Amino acid sequence: MDHTKNGIDRRKFIGGAVAGALVAGFPHIASAQAKVIKVGMSTILSGRVAIMGTSSRAAVQLAFNQINAMGGIGGRKFELVVRDSKGKPDEAAKITRDLINNDGCEIIIDAEPSSGSFAVHEVVRDLGILCLHTCSETSSLTADPKLAVKTAFRCARQGIHDAVAGGSYAAMISKEKKLKRWMTCSPDYAYGRENTAEFLQYAKVFDPSIEVIDQVWPKLFSPDYTESITKILQVKPQAVYSALWGGDVVAFIEQSNMYRLFQNTAFFSGGLGDPPILAAIKNLPQGLHTAYRYNRDFPVLPENKAFADSFEKIAQHEATNWGWQNFVAANFIIEAVRRTGGKTDSGALAKEIGGMNLKTLFGMMTMRESDHTLINYPVAWGKTIAKSPWVVDHVDTEWSKIIELELQWKKSKGYV
């Protein structure tokens, strides 16, 4: 990946690694208060997509355990306080207020899907507290300047970035296999519709001959995809794109296997590539195309493998996309607290995080100052195999190309 041609401000470069075995130790700051630093998290801990919440919790706890074992920051240790929103946006908003007002949390990690993140975002706007969104991939959350919050950041993949990479990859396969007739099957909510529209937009940019002949929109967390699968079989596309994720994509693929959908239809997924999700699928078909979410063998770095091993010990399952995003977010927080001398004023922390370059398990990542969103993370696509590491043959995308097309997209939306 290109980490040098995107105009990044290197003033805030961090030379060391992240906590524990993955990062360098932090100096002791004698003047800081010894009071524990409470970090609140609203997420989903129950139901079919509970792995989002359990992965997020495990990753942040791993990062905090590592820094706490070193004595914290100036003697101040980190405590994670987690609440289950059950996937309800109004509950996510209520939980976030309670974490701040009743539990004394000074920092919020929003580990909600996009449906809940917009609700949390407005609470953060109202209360002015530091927040890192770690799971929402809906581009407008941080790309739309009307939604900007000075103390809120996205430490997660973003839909427009995936769309450029996915569109480029899809066009490559489309041209190779002559896949001209496409359908989509994505969840009917903000992320599903936005992600799908962006993927198709860039697939057509790279291969204008692609034709979308139909689209189906099952409800989020739907238990039965028979109606959608039947429609796909009737229309007979050559390729299908889906933004289903978590337990939903597991259910869709297992139900599709019953109808032998993938025998004659190429499948492209934006949400399939989490190892525990792939492991949960009975008879995972080989050769499905998926966006990179997490893989212990990509990028090929010792820090990445160390994270995978450490995460599995605490979570009791393989690492996920939500895991690495939350681990990186926790380390942005840790570094910001270190820079402020152990203080947790939200405004001061936000100033440190904006524009910060952080050495992570994947190499250098940047929290872009202009729109408070993460860049330089792995953006790739690969193909499924029937055993761990589940996805191979990753095709990476240069960040210089992503940023170039992202700027054009922002202009078309009136965001810049």
Short mmCIF file of C-alpha atoms in Angstrom, two decimals:
data_model
loop_
_atom_site.label_atom_id
_atom_site.label_comp_id
_atom_site.label_asym_id
_atom_site.label_seq_id
_atom_site.Cartn_x
_atom_site.Cartn_y
_atom_site.Cartn_z
CA MET A 1 0.00 0.00 0.00
CA ASP A 2 1.05 3.56 -0.67
CA HIS A 3 1.57 5.42 2.62
CA THR A 4 3.56 8.31 1.17
CA LYS A 5 1.52 9.92 -1.61
CA ASN A 6 -1.56 11.04 0.25
CA GLY A 7 -0.45 14.34 1.74
CA ILE A 8 -0.42 13.09 5.34
CA ASP A 9 0.83 15.49 7.99
CA ARG A 10 3.81 13.68 9.56
CA ARG A 11 4.17 16.14 12.45
CA LYS A 12 2.48 13.73 14.81
CA PHE A 13 4.40 10.61 13.82
CA ILE A 14 4.76 7.96 16.51
CA GLY A 15 7.98 6.03 16.30
CA GLY A 16 7.16 3.24 18.73
CA ALA A 17 4.78 0.29 18.50
CA VAL A 18 1.45 -0.22 20.36
CA ALA A 19 0.89 -1.59 23.85
CA GLY A 20 2.43 -4.75 25.29
CA ALA A 21 4.11 -7.11 22.86
CA LEU A 22 2.82 -4.96 20.00
CA VAL A 23 4.01 -1.54 21.13
CA ALA A 24 6.75 0.21 23.02
CA GLY A 25 6.27 1.09 26.67
CA PHE A 26 5.16 4.54 27.76
CA PRO A 27 7.12 6.80 30.11
CA HIS A 28 5.83 7.32 33.63
CA ILE A 29 4.29 10.75 34.16
CA ALA A 30 4.58 11.54 37.84
CA SER A 31 2.34 14.59 37.81
CA ALA A 32 -0.76 12.82 36.50
CA GLN A 33 -3.62 11.90 38.77
CA ALA A 34 -3.95 8.27 39.82
CA LYS A 35 -7.72 8.15 39.27
CA VAL A 36 -8.84 5.30 37.00
CA ILE A 37 -9.81 6.31 33.45
CA LYS A 38 -13.26 4.92 32.70
CA VAL A 39 -14.02 4.25 29.04
CA GLY A 40 -17.62 3.42 28.18
CA MET A 41 -18.75 1.19 25.32
CA SER A 42 -22.20 0.69 23.85
CA THR A 43 -22.41 -2.37 21.59
CA ILE A 44 -24.41 -5.50 20.75
CA LEU A 45 -23.72 -8.37 23.15
CA SER A 46 -26.78 -10.52 22.46
CA GLY A 47 -28.53 -11.99 19.45
CA ARG A 48 -27.21 -13.22 16.12
CA VAL A 49 -24.64 -10.47 15.64
CA ALA A 50 -23.32 -10.51 19.22
CA ILE A 51 -19.86 -11.30 17.86
CA MET A 52 -19.60 -7.61 16.94
CA GLY A 53 -19.83 -6.67 20.60
CA THR A 54 -17.85 -9.54 22.08
CA SER A 55 -15.03 -8.91 19.58
CA SER A 56 -15.03 -5.18 20.30
CA ARG A 57 -14.98 -5.75 24.06
CA ALA A 58 -12.20 -8.34 23.90
CA ALA A 59 -9.97 -6.16 21.72
CA VAL A 60 -10.25 -3.06 23.90
CA GLN A 61 -9.75 -5.13 27.03
CA LEU A 62 -6.62 -6.63 25.46
CA ALA A 63 -5.18 -3.16 24.78
CA PHE A 64 -6.09 -1.89 28.25
CA ASN A 65 -4.70 -5.00 29.95
CA GLN A 66 -1.39 -4.44 28.17
CA ILE A 67 -1.02 -0.78 29.14
CA ASN A 68 -2.33 -1.40 32.68
CA ALA A 69 0.30 -4.13 33.15
CA MET A 70 2.89 -1.40 32.54
CA GLY A 71 1.36 0.76 35.25
CA GLY A 72 -1.03 2.71 33.04
CA ILE A 73 -0.34 6.31 32.08
CA GLY A 74 1.27 8.17 34.98
CA GLY A 75 -0.25 5.65 37.34
CA ARG A 76 -3.73 6.06 35.85
CA LYS A 77 -5.13 2.75 34.65
CA PHE A 78 -7.92 2.18 32.13
CA GLU A 79 -11.24 0.55 32.96
CA LEU A 80 -13.71 -0.55 30.27
CA VAL A 81 -17.43 -0.33 31.08
CA VAL A 82 -19.60 -2.16 28.52
CA ARG A 83 -23.38 -2.15 28.04
CA ASP A 84 -25.58 -4.20 25.67
CA SER A 85 -27.77 -2.13 23.32
CA LYS A 86 -29.32 -5.29 21.81
CA GLY A 87 -29.00 -3.62 18.43
CA LYS A 88 -31.54 -0.88 19.20
CA PRO A 89 -30.43 2.67 18.26
CA ASP A 90 -32.57 4.33 20.94
CA GLU A 91 -31.08 2.00 23.54
CA ALA A 92 -27.56 2.80 22.29
CA ALA A 93 -28.24 6.51 22.81
CA LYS A 94 -29.66 5.92 26.31
CA ILE A 95 -26.74 3.67 27.28
CA THR A 96 -24.21 6.24 26.12
CA ARG A 97 -25.81 8.96 28.24
CA ASP A 98 -25.91 6.64 31.24
CA LEU A 99 -22.27 5.64 30.81
CA ILE A 100 -21.27 9.31 30.92
CA ASN A 101 -23.73 10.71 33.47
CA ASN A 102 -24.13 7.74 35.84
CA ASP A 103 -21.02 5.57 35.40
CA GLY A 104 -18.53 8.43 35.19
CA CYS A 105 -17.04 7.44 31.84
CA GLU A 106 -14.75 10.13 30.44
CA ILE A 107 -14.33 8.60 26.97
CA ILE A 108 -16.77 6.68 24.76
CA ILE A 109 -16.02 3.88 22.31
CA ASP A 110 -19.04 3.47 20.06
CA ALA A 111 -18.96 -0.18 18.95
CA GLU A 112 -22.41 -0.07 17.36
CA PRO A 113 -23.31 -0.84 13.75
CA SER A 114 -24.23 2.19 11.65
CA SER A 115 -27.86 2.01 12.77
CA GLY A 116 -26.79 2.78 16.34
CA SER A 117 -23.73 4.93 15.65
CA PHE A 118 -25.74 7.87 14.31
CA ALA A 119 -27.73 7.89 17.57
CA VAL A 120 -24.55 7.74 19.68
CA HIS A 121 -23.03 10.49 17.52
CA GLU A 122 -25.79 12.91 18.50
CA VAL A 123 -25.37 12.15 22.21
CA VAL A 124 -21.65 12.85 21.87
CA ARG A 125 -22.44 16.10 20.10
CA ASP A 126 -24.73 17.11 22.96
CA LEU A 127 -22.35 16.18 25.79
CA GLY A 128 -19.06 17.12 24.09
CA ILE A 129 -17.19 13.99 25.12
CA LEU A 130 -14.44 12.19 23.19
CA CYS A 131 -15.84 9.33 21.10
CA LEU A 132 -14.28 6.86 18.71
CA HIS A 133 -16.70 5.08 16.37
CA THR A 134 -15.19 1.64 15.85
CA CYS A 135 -17.71 -0.40 13.86
CA SER A 136 -19.82 1.91 11.68
CA GLU A 137 -18.73 1.90 8.04
CA THR A 138 -21.39 4.27 6.65
CA SER A 139 -19.36 6.97 4.90
CA SER A 140 -21.60 9.92 5.69
CA LEU A 141 -21.06 9.58 9.45
CA THR A 142 -17.72 11.36 9.11
CA ALA A 143 -17.65 12.41 5.44
CA ASP A 144 -20.65 14.75 5.65
CA PRO A 145 -19.43 18.03 7.22
CA LYS A 146 -22.96 18.79 8.46
CA LEU A 147 -22.61 15.81 10.81
CA ALA A 148 -19.14 16.74 12.07
CA VAL A 149 -18.50 16.63 15.83
CA LYS A 150 -15.20 18.06 17.11
CA THR A 151 -14.70 15.25 19.61
CA ALA A 152 -15.86 12.32 17.44
CA PHE A 153 -13.65 10.14 15.21
CA ARG A 154 -14.09 7.03 13.07
CA CYS A 155 -11.51 4.32 13.78
CA ALA A 156 -12.98 1.83 11.33
CA ARG A 157 -13.21 0.97 7.68
CA GLN A 158 -15.26 3.40 5.61
CA GLY A 159 -17.69 2.46 2.88
CA ILE A 160 -16.27 4.73 0.20
CA HIS A 161 -12.78 3.30 0.71
CA ASP A 162 -14.10 -0.25 0.41
CA ALA A 163 -16.16 0.77 -2.62
CA VAL A 164 -13.11 1.95 -4.57
CA ALA A 165 -11.19 -1.21 -3.70
CA GLY A 166 -14.20 -3.46 -4.24
CA GLY A 167 -15.17 -1.80 -7.51
CA SER A 168 -11.63 -2.14 -8.85
CA TYR A 169 -11.48 -5.81 -7.83
CA ALA A 170 -14.97 -6.61 -9.13
CA ALA A 171 -14.17 -5.01 -12.48
CA MET A 172 -10.99 -7.09 -12.74
CA ILE A 173 -12.94 -10.33 -12.15
CA SER A 174 -15.84 -9.15 -14.31
CA LYS A 175 -13.58 -8.55 -17.28
CA GLU A 176 -11.77 -11.85 -16.74
CA LYS A 177 -14.95 -13.94 -16.34
CA LYS A 178 -17.24 -11.78 -18.51
CA LEU A 179 -19.66 -11.10 -15.65
CA LYS A 180 -21.98 -8.46 -17.08
CA ARG A 181 -25.35 -9.17 -15.42
CA TRP A 182 -25.35 -8.30 -11.71
CA MET A 183 -27.82 -8.34 -8.81
CA THR A 184 -27.47 -7.19 -5.20
CA CYS A 185 -28.79 -8.58 -1.92
CA SER A 186 -28.09 -6.25 1.01
CA PRO A 187 -29.74 -5.37 4.34
CA ASP A 188 -32.36 -2.65 4.19
CA TYR A 189 -30.85 0.10 6.35
CA ALA A 190 -28.42 3.00 5.95
CA TYR A 191 -25.21 0.99 5.76
CA GLY A 192 -26.61 -1.71 3.47
CA ARG A 193 -28.01 0.73 0.93
CA GLU A 194 -25.10 3.16 1.00
CA ASN A 195 -22.44 0.45 0.84
CA THR A 196 -24.19 -1.27 -2.06
CA ALA A 197 -24.66 1.95 -4.04
CA GLU A 198 -21.00 2.87 -3.60
CA PHE A 199 -19.77 -0.59 -4.62
CA LEU A 200 -21.85 -0.53 -7.80
CA GLN A 201 -20.79 3.02 -8.60
CA TYR A 202 -17.11 2.11 -8.63
CA ALA A 203 -17.57 -1.30 -10.24
CA LYS A 204 -19.07 0.63 -13.17
CA VAL A 205 -16.28 3.21 -13.06
CA PHE A 206 -13.73 0.44 -13.62
CA ASP A 207 -15.96 -1.66 -15.92
CA PRO A 208 -18.73 0.39 -17.59
CA SER A 209 -20.19 -2.72 -19.23
CA ILE A 210 -21.54 -4.01 -15.89
CA GLU A 211 -25.36 -3.95 -15.80
CA VAL A 212 -27.42 -4.14 -12.58
CA ILE A 213 -30.56 -6.05 -13.49
CA ASP A 214 -32.25 -6.27 -10.07
CA GLN A 215 -31.83 -5.63 -6.34
CA VAL A 216 -33.36 -7.22 -3.23
CA TRP A 217 -33.37 -5.68 0.25
CA PRO A 218 -34.01 -8.17 3.10
CA LYS A 219 -34.60 -6.74 6.55
CA LEU A 220 -31.62 -6.35 8.88
CA PHE A 221 -31.25 -9.47 11.08
CA SER A 222 -33.77 -11.38 8.94
CA PRO A 223 -33.95 -15.08 9.92
CA ASP A 224 -35.04 -16.34 6.48
CA TYR A 225 -33.59 -15.37 3.08
CA THR A 226 -35.64 -17.78 0.98
CA GLU A 227 -37.55 -15.00 -0.77
CA SER A 228 -34.36 -13.17 -1.74
CA ILE A 229 -32.59 -16.35 -2.87
CA THR A 230 -35.59 -17.42 -4.94
CA LYS A 231 -35.66 -14.04 -6.66
CA ILE A 232 -31.96 -14.32 -7.51
CA LEU A 233 -32.49 -17.78 -8.97
CA GLN A 234 -35.40 -16.49 -11.08
CA VAL A 235 -33.48 -13.49 -12.44
CA LYS A 236 -30.32 -15.56 -13.09
CA PRO A 237 -27.58 -12.93 -12.73
CA GLN A 238 -23.99 -13.85 -13.45
CA ALA A 239 -22.82 -12.16 -10.23
CA VAL A 240 -24.31 -11.00 -6.93
CA TYR A 241 -22.98 -8.37 -4.53
CA SER A 242 -24.07 -8.44 -0.87
CA ALA A 243 -23.44 -6.18 2.12
CA LEU A 244 -24.88 -8.74 4.57
CA TRP A 245 -22.62 -9.26 7.60
CA GLY A 246 -22.30 -11.20 10.86
CA GLY A 247 -24.86 -13.93 11.46
CA ASP A 248 -26.92 -12.61 8.55
CA VAL A 249 -24.33 -13.51 5.92
CA VAL A 250 -23.84 -16.92 7.58
CA ALA A 251 -27.58 -17.60 7.31
CA PHE A 252 -27.72 -16.34 3.73
CA ILE A 253 -24.85 -18.53 2.52
CA GLU A 254 -26.07 -21.65 4.33
CA GLN A 255 -29.57 -21.18 2.91
CA SER A 256 -28.12 -20.43 -0.55
CA ASN A 257 -26.14 -23.67 -0.42
CA MET A 258 -29.44 -25.56 -0.19
CA TYR A 259 -30.42 -24.06 -3.55
CA ARG A 260 -26.91 -24.46 -5.06
CA LEU A 261 -26.88 -20.74 -5.78
CA PHE A 262 -23.11 -20.45 -6.02
CA GLN A 263 -22.65 -23.17 -8.65
CA ASN A 264 -23.46 -20.77 -11.48
CA THR A 265 -23.33 -17.37 -9.78
CA ALA A 266 -20.23 -15.44 -8.72
CA PHE A 267 -20.65 -13.98 -5.23
CA PHE A 268 -19.02 -10.78 -3.96
CA SER A 269 -19.39 -9.93 -0.28
CA GLY A 270 -18.50 -6.80 1.64
CA GLY A 271 -19.05 -8.45 5.03
CA LEU A 272 -17.97 -12.09 4.79
CA GLY A 273 -14.26 -11.93 5.56
CA ASP A 274 -14.24 -12.22 9.38
CA PRO A 275 -12.57 -15.54 10.32
CA PRO A 276 -15.15 -16.60 12.96
CA ILE A 277 -17.95 -15.85 10.49
CA LEU A 278 -16.28 -17.95 7.81
CA ALA A 279 -15.62 -20.74 10.34
CA ALA A 280 -19.30 -20.74 11.34
CA ILE A 281 -20.53 -21.50 7.81
CA LYS A 282 -21.25 -25.17 7.20
CA ASN A 283 -19.69 -26.23 3.89
CA LEU A 284 -18.18 -22.84 3.06
CA PRO A 285 -18.02 -22.63 -0.74
CA GLN A 286 -14.57 -22.04 -2.20
CA GLY A 287 -13.95 -19.10 -4.48
CA LEU A 288 -16.41 -16.59 -3.02
CA HIS A 289 -15.04 -13.07 -3.32
CA THR A 290 -14.84 -11.05 -0.12
CA ALA A 291 -13.55 -7.75 1.13
CA TYR A 292 -10.68 -8.01 3.60
CA ARG A 293 -11.93 -7.77 7.16
CA TYR A 294 -9.23 -9.56 9.14
CA ASN A 295 -6.61 -12.20 8.37
CA ARG A 296 -3.67 -13.28 10.50
CA ASP A 297 -1.59 -13.82 7.34
CA PHE A 298 -2.31 -10.43 5.74
CA PRO A 299 -0.53 -8.10 6.00
CA VAL A 300 2.51 -10.27 6.62
CA LEU A 301 3.78 -8.63 9.80
CA PRO A 302 4.87 -10.14 13.14
CA GLU A 303 2.70 -7.59 14.99
CA ASN A 304 -0.35 -8.85 13.14
CA LYS A 305 0.31 -12.47 14.12
CA ALA A 306 1.01 -11.42 17.72
CA PHE A 307 -2.33 -9.62 17.83
CA ALA A 308 -4.12 -12.66 16.40
CA ASP A 309 -2.62 -14.96 19.05
CA SER A 310 -3.32 -12.54 21.93
CA PHE A 311 -6.87 -11.87 20.77
CA GLU A 312 -7.69 -15.58 20.53
CA LYS A 313 -6.54 -16.13 24.12
CA ILE A 314 -8.88 -13.48 25.51
CA ALA A 315 -11.84 -13.94 23.11
CA GLN A 316 -11.66 -17.71 22.62
CA HIS A 317 -12.17 -17.31 18.88
CA GLU A 318 -10.24 -15.95 15.92
CA ALA A 319 -9.82 -12.21 15.52
CA THR A 320 -12.33 -10.13 13.56
CA ASN A 321 -12.56 -6.85 11.69
CA TRP A 322 -14.26 -5.32 14.73
CA GLY A 323 -11.42 -6.67 16.85
CA TRP A 324 -8.58 -4.92 15.05
CA GLN A 325 -10.57 -1.69 14.69
CA ASN A 326 -11.29 -1.52 18.41
CA PHE A 327 -7.74 -2.49 19.32
CA VAL A 328 -6.38 0.32 17.16
CA ALA A 329 -8.96 2.75 18.61
CA ALA A 330 -7.91 1.86 22.15
CA ASN A 331 -4.31 2.61 21.24
CA PHE A 332 -5.23 5.98 19.74
CA ILE A 333 -6.86 6.75 23.09
CA ILE A 334 -3.87 5.48 25.07
CA GLU A 335 -1.44 7.56 23.02
CA ALA A 336 -3.60 10.68 23.29
CA VAL A 337 -3.78 10.29 27.08
CA ARG A 338 -0.02 9.82 27.18
CA ARG A 339 0.48 13.04 25.21
CA THR A 340 -1.80 15.02 27.52
CA GLY A 341 0.15 13.85 30.57
CA GLY A 342 -2.59 11.56 31.83
CA LYS A 343 -5.36 14.15 31.53
CA THR A 344 -8.69 13.22 29.98
CA ASP A 345 -10.18 16.53 28.87
CA SER A 346 -12.11 15.66 25.70
CA GLY A 347 -11.07 18.77 23.79
CA ALA A 348 -7.38 18.22 24.54
CA LEU A 349 -7.58 14.53 23.61
CA ALA A 350 -9.38 15.35 20.36
CA LYS A 351 -6.63 17.80 19.39
CA GLU A 352 -4.04 15.06 19.86
CA ILE A 353 -5.97 12.40 17.92
CA GLY A 354 -6.76 14.63 14.93
CA GLY A 355 -3.91 14.10 12.45
CA MET A 356 -2.19 11.48 14.62
CA ASN A 357 0.02 8.90 12.87
CA LEU A 358 0.06 5.68 14.88
CA LYS A 359 2.24 2.64 14.38
CA THR A 360 -0.17 -0.29 14.60
CA LEU A 361 -0.24 -4.03 14.07
CA PHE A 362 -0.72 -3.30 10.35
CA GLY A 363 1.93 -0.61 10.10
CA MET A 364 1.38 3.15 10.12
CA MET A 365 -2.21 4.39 10.21
CA THR A 366 -3.44 7.98 10.25
CA MET A 367 -6.47 9.61 11.85
CA ARG A 368 -7.08 12.19 9.15
CA GLU A 369 -7.51 15.64 10.65
CA SER A 370 -9.83 17.03 7.97
CA ASP A 371 -12.73 14.64 8.57
CA HIS A 372 -11.70 12.61 11.64
CA THR A 373 -11.56 9.31 9.79
CA LEU A 374 -8.99 6.51 9.63
CA ILE A 375 -6.84 5.94 6.54
CA ASN A 376 -3.91 3.71 5.52
CA TYR A 377 -5.51 0.56 6.92
CA PRO A 378 -5.58 -2.64 4.77
CA VAL A 379 -8.11 -2.38 1.93
CA ALA A 380 -8.06 -5.57 -0.12
CA TRP A 381 -10.20 -8.36 -1.58
CA GLY A 382 -9.57 -12.09 -1.76
CA LYS A 383 -11.16 -15.51 -2.33
CA THR A 384 -12.48 -18.03 0.20
CA ILE A 385 -11.01 -21.44 0.92
CA ALA A 386 -12.52 -24.12 3.15
CA LYS A 387 -10.04 -23.88 6.03
CA SER A 388 -8.09 -21.30 8.05
CA PRO A 389 -6.95 -18.66 7.14
CA TRP A 390 -10.21 -18.82 5.09
CA VAL A 391 -9.31 -16.07 2.60
CA VAL A 392 -6.30 -16.08 0.27
CA ASP A 393 -4.98 -14.35 -2.85
CA HIS A 394 -5.51 -10.85 -1.47
CA VAL A 395 -5.48 -8.06 -4.04
CA ASP A 396 -4.46 -4.81 -2.36
CA THR A 397 -5.38 -1.27 -3.41
CA GLU A 398 -3.04 1.72 -3.32
CA TRP A 399 -4.19 4.43 -0.93
CA SER A 400 -3.19 7.13 -3.40
CA LYS A 401 -5.88 5.83 -5.80
CA ILE A 402 -8.46 5.49 -3.01
CA ILE A 403 -7.90 9.06 -1.81
CA GLU A 404 -8.01 10.44 -5.36
CA LEU A 405 -11.41 8.85 -6.06
CA GLU A 406 -12.69 9.58 -2.56
CA LEU A 407 -12.09 13.29 -3.15
CA GLN A 408 -14.06 13.13 -6.39
CA TRP A 409 -16.87 11.34 -4.54
CA LYS A 410 -16.90 13.98 -1.78
CA LYS A 411 -17.13 16.75 -4.38
CA SER A 412 -20.04 14.99 -6.08
CA LYS A 413 -21.84 14.84 -2.71
CA GLY A 414 -21.11 18.49 -1.92
CA TYR A 415 -19.02 17.50 1.09
CA VAL A 416 -16.01 19.58 -0.02
#
